Amino acid sequence: MTMPPAPRTTGRVTMPIQEGIDEQIRALCTVLGADAVRNSDGTWLPEIASELVDKVYSTYFPARGDQEFALAHPQTLVNQYLLSARHTALGTAALEIDVMEGYFRDQFAPHYERYERFWEVTDRTTGQVVPTENWQLDRQRGVVTIPQPTPWHEYTVAFLADQLWDSTQMYNYITNNWQDDPTRVKERPYDARKHPVWEHTRQALTDWLEAHPEVDVVRFTTFFYHFTLVFNESGKEKFVDWFGYSASVSPEALDAFEAEYGYALRAEDFVDAGYYNCPFRSPSPQFLDWIDFTSRFVAAKAKELVDIAHANGREAMMFLGDNWIGTEPYGKYFPSIGLDAVVGSAGSAATTRLISDIPGVKYTEVRFLPYFFPDVFNHEGGDPVGQANDSWLTSRRAIVRHPLDRMGYGGYVSLALEFPEFVQRIAQICQEFRDIHEFSGGNLPANAPFKVGILNAWGKLRSWQTHMVAHALWYKACYSYVGVVEALAGLPFEVEFLSFDEVLDQGVPKDIGVLINAGAAGTAFSGGKVWDDPRLSEIIRAWVAAGGGFIGVGEPSAYSKGGAFLQLSDVLGVDREQSLSLSTDRYPVVTADHYVSADLDSVFDDGQGAGGDVFATSAQILRLKEGSVQLAVNHYGSGRAVYFSGLPYSYVNSRTLQRALYWAANRQDLIEQWHTSHPATEVAWYPQVRRFLVTNNSYQAVSTSICGQGQTWQVELEPMGSCWMDVN
Amino acid sequence: MTMPPAPRTTGRVTMPIQEGIDEQIRALCTVLGADAVRNSDGTWLPEIASELVDKVYSTYFPARGDQEFALAHPQTLVNQYLLSARHTALGTAALEIDVMEGYFRDQFAPHYERYERFWEVTDRTTGQVVPTENWQLDRQRGVVTIPQPTPWHEYTVAFLADQLWDSTQMYNYITNNWQDDPTRVKERPYDARKHPVWEHTRQALTDWLEAHPEVDVVRFTTFFYHFTLVFNESGKEKFVDWFGYSASVSPEALDAFEAEYGYALRAEDFVDAGYYNCPFRSPSPQFLDWIDFTSRFVAAKAKELVDIAHANGREAMMFLGDNWIGTEPYGKYFPSIGLDAVVGSAGSAATTRLISDIPGVKYTEVRFLPYFFPDVFNHEGGDPVGQANDSWLTSRRAIVRHPLDRMGYGGYVSLALEFPEFVQRIAQICQEFRDIHEFSGGNLPANAPFKVGILNAWGKLRSWQTHMVAHALWYKACYSYVGVVEALAGLPFEVEFLSFDEVLDQGVPKDIGVLINAGAAGTAFSGGKVWDDPRLSEIIRAWVAAGGGFIGVGEPSAYSKGGAFLQLSDVLGVDREQSLSLSTDRYPVVTADHYVSADLDSVFDDGQGAGGDVFATSAQILRLKEGSVQLAVNHYGSGRAVYFSGLPYSYVNSRTLQRALYWAANRQDLIEQWHTSHPATEVAWYPQVRRFLVTNNSYQAVSTSICGQGQTWQVELEPMGSCWMDVN
C-alpha cells in the first residue's frame, strides 16, 4: 500500500505490532507518529520493536500467564460464586437440583471444599436458608437433594465453583476460533491467595523481566480477579458484569475476611438472589466491606509487582478491564499501587473521561475502537473507517475537556494494513489528538464556576461509571440514563460523584452548584430504600431551598411512601403515577418556550422515558407526551429544579442538559459567555492561551457562529471537523 | 318529522319524556315500541304519560329531593373526608395550611365539630401523626398552623368537610349552565344518619307517592351517599372515583362504627395518603370494615324505602350510579334491599354485564348512550347516530351473553326528535334487542364447560368492575387491562370474580378452569403485598400443576422478592425486568405460529404494555417487541399458563384471549365446536332451541363462515349486522 505522508508532529501514540511484517510496521509507525508499540493477547513482539519507537509495551498476565504452573497446581484455581437455576418443588417429592444446569462445563466445575460452610440452599418463596442437615450433596453428579422440601416453594443452591478457564481468554478463544489452532490451550487462572501462587507470581515476573530486556512498559492485563463473565451450556455469554466481584472469592479469602471483620460472609452476600451485586443493586454493607477487603488485598499485592517492575527499571501500566477487580481506580487504595499508567478502551465519552480523570498515575492512555479483529476488518460489510470515526467523535468531546496523555489501537495490525483508507484516517486522528495537547498549551479549558454533583449509591468510587453493565455497550434499559454522564463528559463542568452516605454524613459539598439524581426506581442510581430515610430529603430540600439546583432524570428519589412516589416530588414539582392516583384529574399546560428548552424541537426524545406516566404537581411543563411530563422546571425556595423523564445522549439533549444546569444554578448568563449557535458544535475556551477550539460533533458540514469574550466568529466546519482560533 | 313504521314487536323499552310535546312523544313511543317512560334530572312527566305506556318511572332523590328541608336543617349536610394540599416546612418557621386550598368553596366548607377527634395532621416525610396539642386551628380562616414543624418535612391536614352541594346536581348544573335558569337552586344533600333526616325521608316518600299516583316505578336516584366527586377551585373536576366512600362518613357514622367494631377509624383510614381508597389500592382491613358497615346501614334504610313503595303498590328501581355508595350490587347485603329492578348506564360490554348479572332483582335495565344532551345533539359536529351505534355495538356482545330485561335512553327527548335518522336507528336497535329475547326463547347461549376466575383484591364484590375509575371512561393507564373483562363480557365463558382472601381461605373453586390475574404492580388488581404471603403462591402453583390454567396480564403477581418480580414467574415462565438483572443475557426465540396466536397479525397491540421489559425464563415466546415479551405460553406440571403484556380490547385481542383460555384449560378442541372464520364476528349457540346468532362487531360488511355441530354455514353480514340461523 502507499502510505500517507509523515505527520507534522509525532508522539503520544501506541501502535499494536506483530511478527513477520517488519517493513510495513516501520512505515506505519512513521505515518502515525507512533512512539510506542505493544503486543496483544495472541500476538508477539517482533525483534525490531525496540529500534522503532521510544517504548515497547508488553502484555503481562499475572493470573494466567504460566499454564505449566496452573496445570501443576490445580488446587489454586480461582473460585467463583454461582447460583443454580430456580426450581420449584412440584409437590412433596424430593427436589433435586443439578447445580451446573445452564452453566458451561468447560468454564466451571463445582468446588466442594467445606461445602457445608460455603454453599447455601435457599427457599426463595420465604427467603429462608435451608439448614445443611435438611439437604444432601452428591459430589459425583453435582446434585443437591432436598428430601423434604416445602411443596410449591422455589429453591436455589448458591455454590462455589472452580474456574477452569480464564474468562477473557475463553472469550477470545471462542470468538477467534482458536480451537483450530494447536498452539492454543484453554488457559486456567490461578488465585494469588492460594499457596504457592504468590511466591510463584513474584518470581515469574522477575524471571520474565530478565528474559525480556526489550520491554520498557509492563502492561499488566490485569492483576488477579476477573470481572464476572459467565457462559452458558452452549458456550455463549450468560451473565456479564464489568464490575462483578463474584470471581474474587475463595475459601481462603472468606476465612481471612471473617478473621479481620469479625463476621462471616454468606453465599447470599455474593449471589444476591441472582443479581450478584450488580451496580444497579443498592450495595449492602457486606458487599461494601467485601469491596474494601478485596481492594486492599489487590492493591497491596499489585504494588509488590509494580515494585518489581520498577526495581528492574521498567514502567508499570495497568489495563483497565479483564482481571481488574479490586483495582477500582477511584477507590481509596488505588493510588497506593504506584502504577505509572492506566490504559483502557474508549467506548464513549464517559468511558474516556473515566480513564482520563483517574488520579494517582503519571499518565493515561486510551485504546480507540475498532479493535483490529476480523469481525470489523473484512471486506464483506466491515466498516473500519466508520468505526474509527464513531470512536473518535464520541471520545473527542471527553478528550477536549480532559485530555488523555496517550492514545493507541489494538489487535492484529496486519488486518489494518489491508485498509489504506483506514490507515489514512487514523493518521489524521493521531495528529488531531496531538494538536489538542500542543495548541492548548497543556491547559484545561475553562469550566462553569460551579461543580455538578451526581448523586447515587456509589459516589466517587464509580465516577463516570453509572448505568454501565458491560463497559460501554448499549442497553435499552440504560441509554436514557447513560446520556446524562455521556453529555457531562464533554460539557464545561467539573463533575463530582457523590454517594448518598457521603451526603447523609457531610451534607452537600459547598462547591456544588447543581445536584443530579438520575435512574430507575429501586436501583442504586435512583437510590431505592435510601429515600426512606427522611434525613436525605431534609438535607437536599434545605440545600435546594437555600439556592441550590436539583436535576432529576427518570425516577429520581423514587420510593413509594406517604402518598408520593418521588420523595423529592415537592422539589421537582412532579411525581410519577403508580396507578394509584388515577382518580385525580390533571390539567397539564405546556410552556413550549423556555431558556431550558430553547434548543429542543417540539418533540423531545426521552428514550425509554420514566417507566410510567409523570404528572406535574407544581412544576412548569416544557414538554409533554401523551399526557406524561417529559421535561419540567420548578422553583423551590430560593432554588430551582429541572425534571427530565429520560435523557439519551444526542447533541441536542446534551445542549439541553447544559442549559438545565445553568438554569438550575440560576446562572443563565453563562451560556452567553461562550456559546455556539449550531447545537452540533461545542466550544472550549483556554483562557491561559486566549484560544478556543470549536468542534463539530456531527457527520455533516455545519456553519456556526461562536460568541465569547464579547466577540463573535463565524466558522464553517467539515464533517467531524474542528478549528482552533486565537482571540485578541 | 316523518316517523319510521311501527315495529314488528313492542315492549322492553323505556323512553325519556318531557312536558309540552305530547303528540311527538306519542308517535315516538309507537316507533320504538316503548312500554315505559321516565323523566330525568331536570325534566318533568307530562300528564299523558300514563295513557301512553304500561309503566311510568319517576326519578326520586332521597338524599336531596327536598331543598326546603335541606335549607331548614343545615346541620344535616353530608360530610366528606378531604386531604389538604401537601406543604413542606421550608425551615423552622411555623407552617400554615389553608385546608380548602385547591377545593371548590361552593361545594365544600370545613366541618369543625370535634375536629380534635376527626381531623389529622400528618408528617408525610415520616408518616407520623402530629399530636393535636402540636397544631392549632383557626376556624375563621380554615387554617391549620403547626408552630414548630420539623424543618423540611411535608405535612398534610386530613379534615372533615360539609358538602354544600350535591355532586351530581352540581355536575349537571355546571354542565348545562343552569346558573342562567332562575328556577334552579344548588341542591344541598342531607345525611340519612343525621336527625331528623330519616323520619323526614320516610314521610316525604310516603307523601310523594300519594301525590303521584301516576308513577308505577320509583326510580331511586339513588339512595344516600354519592360516590367521590370533588371539584377544584375553578369549579372543574379535581378527583373522581365512582367507587369512592369518602362522602359516606360523618361524626355520627364514625361513632356508630366505633361502638360496633370496638375500634375507632382515623382520618387516615379515609384519606389514605391522598389515594382515598380508590379501587386500585389494595383495601385495608379498616376500609373493608367500613364498606361492610356502610353497606349494612344503606341496605337496611333503603329496604325501608322500598317497603314503603311496595306498600303503596309501586315498584322500586335503583339507578346504579350517583348516590349508589353502600349498594354495591354484588355485595352480600344488596339482595336484602328487596329492589324490583336496577337500571344503569351502558358504557362498555363490561358495564353492561355488570348490570345484567346483578343478582337478587326481578329485572335489569340499561340506558344506552348517547344521553340526549346538547353536547351530542347539536348540528355543529354532534354525531348522535354514531354514538348510538358505538353504544349498541359494544353492549350487544354482553347482551347476547346475558340479556338485560329492558333497555332505554335518557335526557331531553325534544333534542332527539330533531334528528330523524337517529330516531330511525334507535328504533332498529330496540327491535334487535327484543329479537334477542324472542329468538333465544329466553335461554342463555352455551358457555365453555369450565369457569374463568378473575383473581384480584376485590373478588365478587366488584364483579365486572375492574380497572374502572369513572364508570366506563377511557384511561391511558387502564385500557390495557380493561380489555380483559371487556373481552370476557362477550365471550362464551361463565366468569367468577375471586378475591385473594377467598382463594387463601378456600383454595381455587372446583369449577374454575382458568384463573386470570391482570393488573399493574402494586395495585389491588395485580395484588401488591398479598404476594408476599407464600401461601398464595403455593395454592396457585399446586392448582396449576394439577392441570389448571393461569393467565397473567401486565404485571401479574408482582412483588419484588427473592430474586423475582413476578412471584408466579415459575408458573408463567416470564418475569419482568427491574433494571436489576440487566447483567443476564437473554436469547429470546419467537414462535410466531401457535394455537393461541392464530388470529393475531405479526404485530400484537398490547396497549401500554407491562411497565417494563419482560423476559422469558421458561416460556415459549409468541410475540416480542423491542426485546420485550408481549405474549408467551408455558407448561407447568400438568397445567398451562399464558402471559400477555397487555390486552386492550379489540376483536382480534378478544379472540386471542378466547384461544388463550381454551389452550390454558387444555381444551383447544372447543374453538372448533363453535367458531367463526372472521375474527370480527362472534357466534352464540342456543342448544335448547337449536339456533345460533352470529354478530358482526365491526363497522364493515364481512363474510364469515360459521362451524358448529359438524356443519358449516357461510354468511354475509352488513356493518354491525347480525343473523339468526336454525340448525337442523
Short mmCIF file of C-alpha atoms in Angstrom, two decimals, chain A residues 481-686:
data_model
loop_
_atom_site.label_atom_id
_atom_site.label_comp_id
_atom_site.label_asym_id
_atom_site.label_seq_id
_atom_site.Cartn_x
_atom_site.Cartn_y
_atom_site.Cartn_z
CA TYR A 481 -29.80 7.49 31.80
CA VAL A 482 -26.31 6.96 30.39
CA GLY A 483 -26.94 10.09 28.33
CA VAL A 484 -26.52 12.21 31.47
CA VAL A 485 -22.89 11.29 32.12
CA GLU A 486 -22.21 10.96 28.40
CA ALA A 487 -23.27 14.56 27.94
CA LEU A 488 -21.39 15.76 31.02
CA ALA A 489 -18.19 14.05 29.88
CA GLY A 490 -17.93 16.69 27.14
CA LEU A 491 -19.59 19.68 28.78
CA PRO A 492 -17.83 22.57 30.51
CA PHE A 493 -18.46 21.48 34.10
CA GLU A 494 -16.37 19.94 36.79
CA VAL A 495 -18.27 16.84 37.86
CA GLU A 496 -18.16 15.22 41.26
CA PHE A 497 -19.74 11.88 42.04
CA LEU A 498 -21.37 11.83 45.47
CA SER A 499 -22.77 8.91 47.40
CA PHE A 500 -25.93 9.08 49.48
CA ASP A 501 -23.86 8.12 52.53
CA GLU A 502 -21.47 10.98 51.92
CA VAL A 503 -24.31 13.48 51.64
CA LEU A 504 -26.00 12.00 54.71
CA ASP A 505 -22.75 12.32 56.68
CA GLN A 506 -21.43 15.64 55.45
CA GLY A 507 -24.20 17.35 53.53
CA VAL A 508 -23.87 18.67 50.00
CA PRO A 509 -20.31 19.92 49.42
CA LYS A 510 -20.02 23.70 49.31
CA ASP A 511 -18.78 23.98 45.73
CA ILE A 512 -21.64 22.00 44.20
CA GLY A 513 -23.99 24.18 42.17
CA VAL A 514 -26.34 21.54 40.86
CA LEU A 515 -27.07 18.02 42.10
CA ILE A 516 -28.28 15.34 39.66
CA ASN A 517 -30.12 12.17 40.63
CA ALA A 518 -30.77 10.00 37.56
CA GLY A 519 -32.02 6.45 37.46
CA ALA A 520 -34.82 3.95 37.54
CA ALA A 521 -36.81 3.31 40.72
CA GLY A 522 -35.25 0.77 43.03
CA THR A 523 -31.77 0.97 41.56
CA ALA A 524 -28.55 2.17 43.18
CA PHE A 525 -28.61 5.12 40.80
CA SER A 526 -32.02 6.40 41.85
CA GLY A 527 -31.45 5.18 45.40
CA GLY A 528 -34.34 2.88 46.30
CA LYS A 529 -34.73 2.37 50.02
CA VAL A 530 -32.24 5.09 50.93
CA TRP A 531 -35.09 7.55 50.31
CA ASP A 532 -36.97 6.02 53.21
CA ASP A 533 -34.54 7.92 55.41
CA PRO A 534 -36.11 11.35 55.99
CA ARG A 535 -32.67 12.86 56.61
CA LEU A 536 -31.76 12.58 52.93
CA SER A 537 -34.83 14.51 51.82
CA GLU A 538 -34.27 17.05 54.58
CA ILE A 539 -30.69 17.73 53.51
CA ILE A 540 -31.49 18.10 49.84
CA ARG A 541 -34.63 20.16 50.35
CA ALA A 542 -32.77 22.53 52.66
CA TRP A 543 -29.90 22.81 50.23
CA VAL A 544 -32.10 23.48 47.19
CA ALA A 545 -34.32 25.92 49.07
CA ALA A 546 -31.19 27.84 50.02
CA GLY A 547 -30.37 28.37 46.35
CA GLY A 548 -29.09 25.03 45.07
CA GLY A 549 -30.09 23.39 41.81
CA PHE A 550 -31.51 19.89 41.51
CA ILE A 551 -31.97 17.88 38.33
CA GLY A 552 -33.92 14.62 38.40
CA VAL A 553 -33.93 12.19 35.50
CA GLY A 554 -36.36 9.30 35.10
CA GLU A 555 -37.39 8.16 38.57
CA PRO A 556 -35.22 10.29 40.87
CA SER A 557 -35.67 9.80 44.63
CA ALA A 558 -38.26 7.09 43.90
CA TYR A 559 -39.57 5.26 46.94
CA SER A 560 -43.30 4.87 47.41
CA LYS A 561 -44.15 6.41 50.75
CA GLY A 562 -46.56 8.84 52.32
CA GLY A 563 -48.60 9.47 49.20
CA ALA A 564 -45.66 10.20 46.90
CA PHE A 565 -43.53 8.05 44.64
CA LEU A 566 -40.72 10.55 44.14
CA GLN A 567 -39.73 11.55 47.65
CA LEU A 568 -38.47 14.88 46.28
CA SER A 569 -41.69 15.49 44.38
CA ASP A 570 -42.03 18.81 46.19
CA VAL A 571 -38.60 19.91 45.00
CA LEU A 572 -39.12 18.68 41.45
CA GLY A 573 -42.77 19.71 41.23
CA VAL A 574 -43.59 16.41 39.51
CA ASP A 575 -44.44 12.91 40.63
CA ARG A 576 -44.76 9.58 38.87
CA GLU A 577 -48.11 7.81 38.62
CA GLN A 578 -48.26 4.35 40.21
CA SER A 579 -51.81 3.63 39.01
CA LEU A 580 -52.90 4.69 42.48
CA SER A 581 -53.88 8.30 41.81
CA LEU A 582 -55.74 7.84 38.56
CA SER A 583 -58.77 9.30 40.29
CA THR A 584 -57.07 12.67 40.42
CA ASP A 585 -57.72 14.92 37.43
CA ARG A 586 -54.71 16.51 35.76
CA TYR A 587 -54.83 19.63 33.64
CA PRO A 588 -51.35 19.84 32.16
CA VAL A 589 -50.43 23.12 30.50
CA VAL A 590 -47.29 23.21 28.36
CA THR A 591 -44.97 26.18 28.10
CA ALA A 592 -43.02 25.28 24.98
CA ASP A 593 -40.63 28.24 25.03
CA HIS A 594 -38.20 28.46 27.90
CA TYR A 595 -34.49 29.01 28.46
CA VAL A 596 -34.02 25.29 29.16
CA SER A 597 -35.84 24.08 26.04
CA ALA A 598 -34.52 26.70 23.64
CA ASP A 599 -32.51 24.19 21.57
CA LEU A 600 -35.18 21.47 21.56
CA ASP A 601 -37.62 20.67 18.78
CA SER A 602 -41.25 20.38 19.74
CA VAL A 603 -40.62 16.64 20.07
CA PHE A 604 -38.21 15.75 22.85
CA ASP A 605 -36.53 12.34 22.65
CA ASP A 606 -36.58 10.99 26.21
CA GLY A 607 -35.61 7.46 25.17
CA GLN A 608 -37.44 4.92 27.28
CA GLY A 609 -38.94 7.64 29.47
CA ALA A 610 -39.67 7.28 33.15
CA GLY A 611 -41.27 3.84 33.34
CA GLY A 612 -44.71 5.32 33.85
CA ASP A 613 -46.70 8.50 33.49
CA VAL A 614 -45.38 11.61 35.17
CA PHE A 615 -47.60 14.47 36.26
CA ALA A 616 -46.85 17.96 37.45
CA THR A 617 -47.72 18.96 40.99
CA SER A 618 -46.25 22.45 40.88
CA ALA A 619 -43.72 22.39 38.03
CA GLN A 620 -43.97 24.29 34.76
CA ILE A 621 -44.20 21.72 31.98
CA LEU A 622 -41.94 22.29 28.98
CA ARG A 623 -42.55 19.04 27.09
CA LEU A 624 -45.47 16.61 27.43
CA LYS A 625 -46.04 13.36 25.53
CA GLU A 626 -49.35 11.50 25.65
CA GLY A 627 -50.21 13.30 28.86
CA SER A 628 -46.92 12.44 30.57
CA VAL A 629 -44.38 15.07 31.57
CA GLN A 630 -41.06 14.76 29.78
CA LEU A 631 -39.41 18.00 30.82
CA ALA A 632 -40.39 20.43 33.55
CA VAL A 633 -38.89 23.17 35.66
CA ASN A 634 -39.74 24.20 39.19
CA HIS A 635 -38.88 26.84 41.74
CA TYR A 636 -38.28 25.71 45.31
CA GLY A 637 -37.50 28.32 47.93
CA SER A 638 -34.52 30.21 46.50
CA GLY A 639 -33.51 27.20 44.42
CA ARG A 640 -34.57 25.55 41.22
CA ALA A 641 -35.20 22.08 39.90
CA VAL A 642 -35.42 20.52 36.45
CA TYR A 643 -37.01 17.20 35.63
CA PHE A 644 -36.23 15.05 32.57
CA SER A 645 -38.16 11.80 32.04
CA GLY A 646 -35.06 10.48 30.27
CA LEU A 647 -32.00 11.91 28.60
CA PRO A 648 -30.44 9.68 25.94
CA TYR A 649 -27.31 11.23 24.51
CA SER A 650 -27.68 13.42 21.46
CA TYR A 651 -26.05 16.75 20.82
CA VAL A 652 -29.42 18.45 21.26
CA ASN A 653 -30.10 16.70 24.57
CA SER A 654 -26.56 17.44 25.73
CA ARG A 655 -27.06 21.09 24.97
CA THR A 656 -30.39 20.98 26.80
CA LEU A 657 -28.73 19.49 29.85
CA GLN A 658 -26.17 22.28 29.73
CA ARG A 659 -28.99 24.81 29.68
CA ALA A 660 -30.75 22.99 32.51
CA LEU A 661 -27.59 23.12 34.60
CA TYR A 662 -27.13 26.83 34.03
CA TRP A 663 -30.81 27.49 34.74
CA ALA A 664 -30.90 25.30 37.86
CA ALA A 665 -27.84 27.12 39.15
CA ASN A 666 -29.55 30.44 38.35
CA ARG A 667 -26.68 31.28 36.03
CA GLN A 668 -28.47 31.68 32.71
CA ASP A 669 -25.84 34.26 31.77
CA LEU A 670 -23.18 31.60 31.38
CA ILE A 671 -24.45 30.31 28.08
CA GLU A 672 -23.84 33.73 26.59
CA GLN A 673 -20.24 33.86 27.73
CA TRP A 674 -19.16 31.04 25.43
CA HIS A 675 -21.76 29.76 23.06
CA THR A 676 -22.09 28.28 19.58
CA SER A 677 -25.19 28.82 17.51
CA HIS A 678 -25.31 25.32 15.99
CA PRO A 679 -26.18 22.69 18.61
CA ALA A 680 -23.97 20.09 16.89
CA THR A 681 -20.95 22.20 17.76
CA GLU A 682 -19.18 22.84 21.06
CA VAL A 683 -16.60 25.39 22.06
CA ALA A 684 -13.76 25.04 24.58
CA TRP A 685 -12.09 28.21 25.85
CA TYR A 686 -8.50 28.21 27.04
#
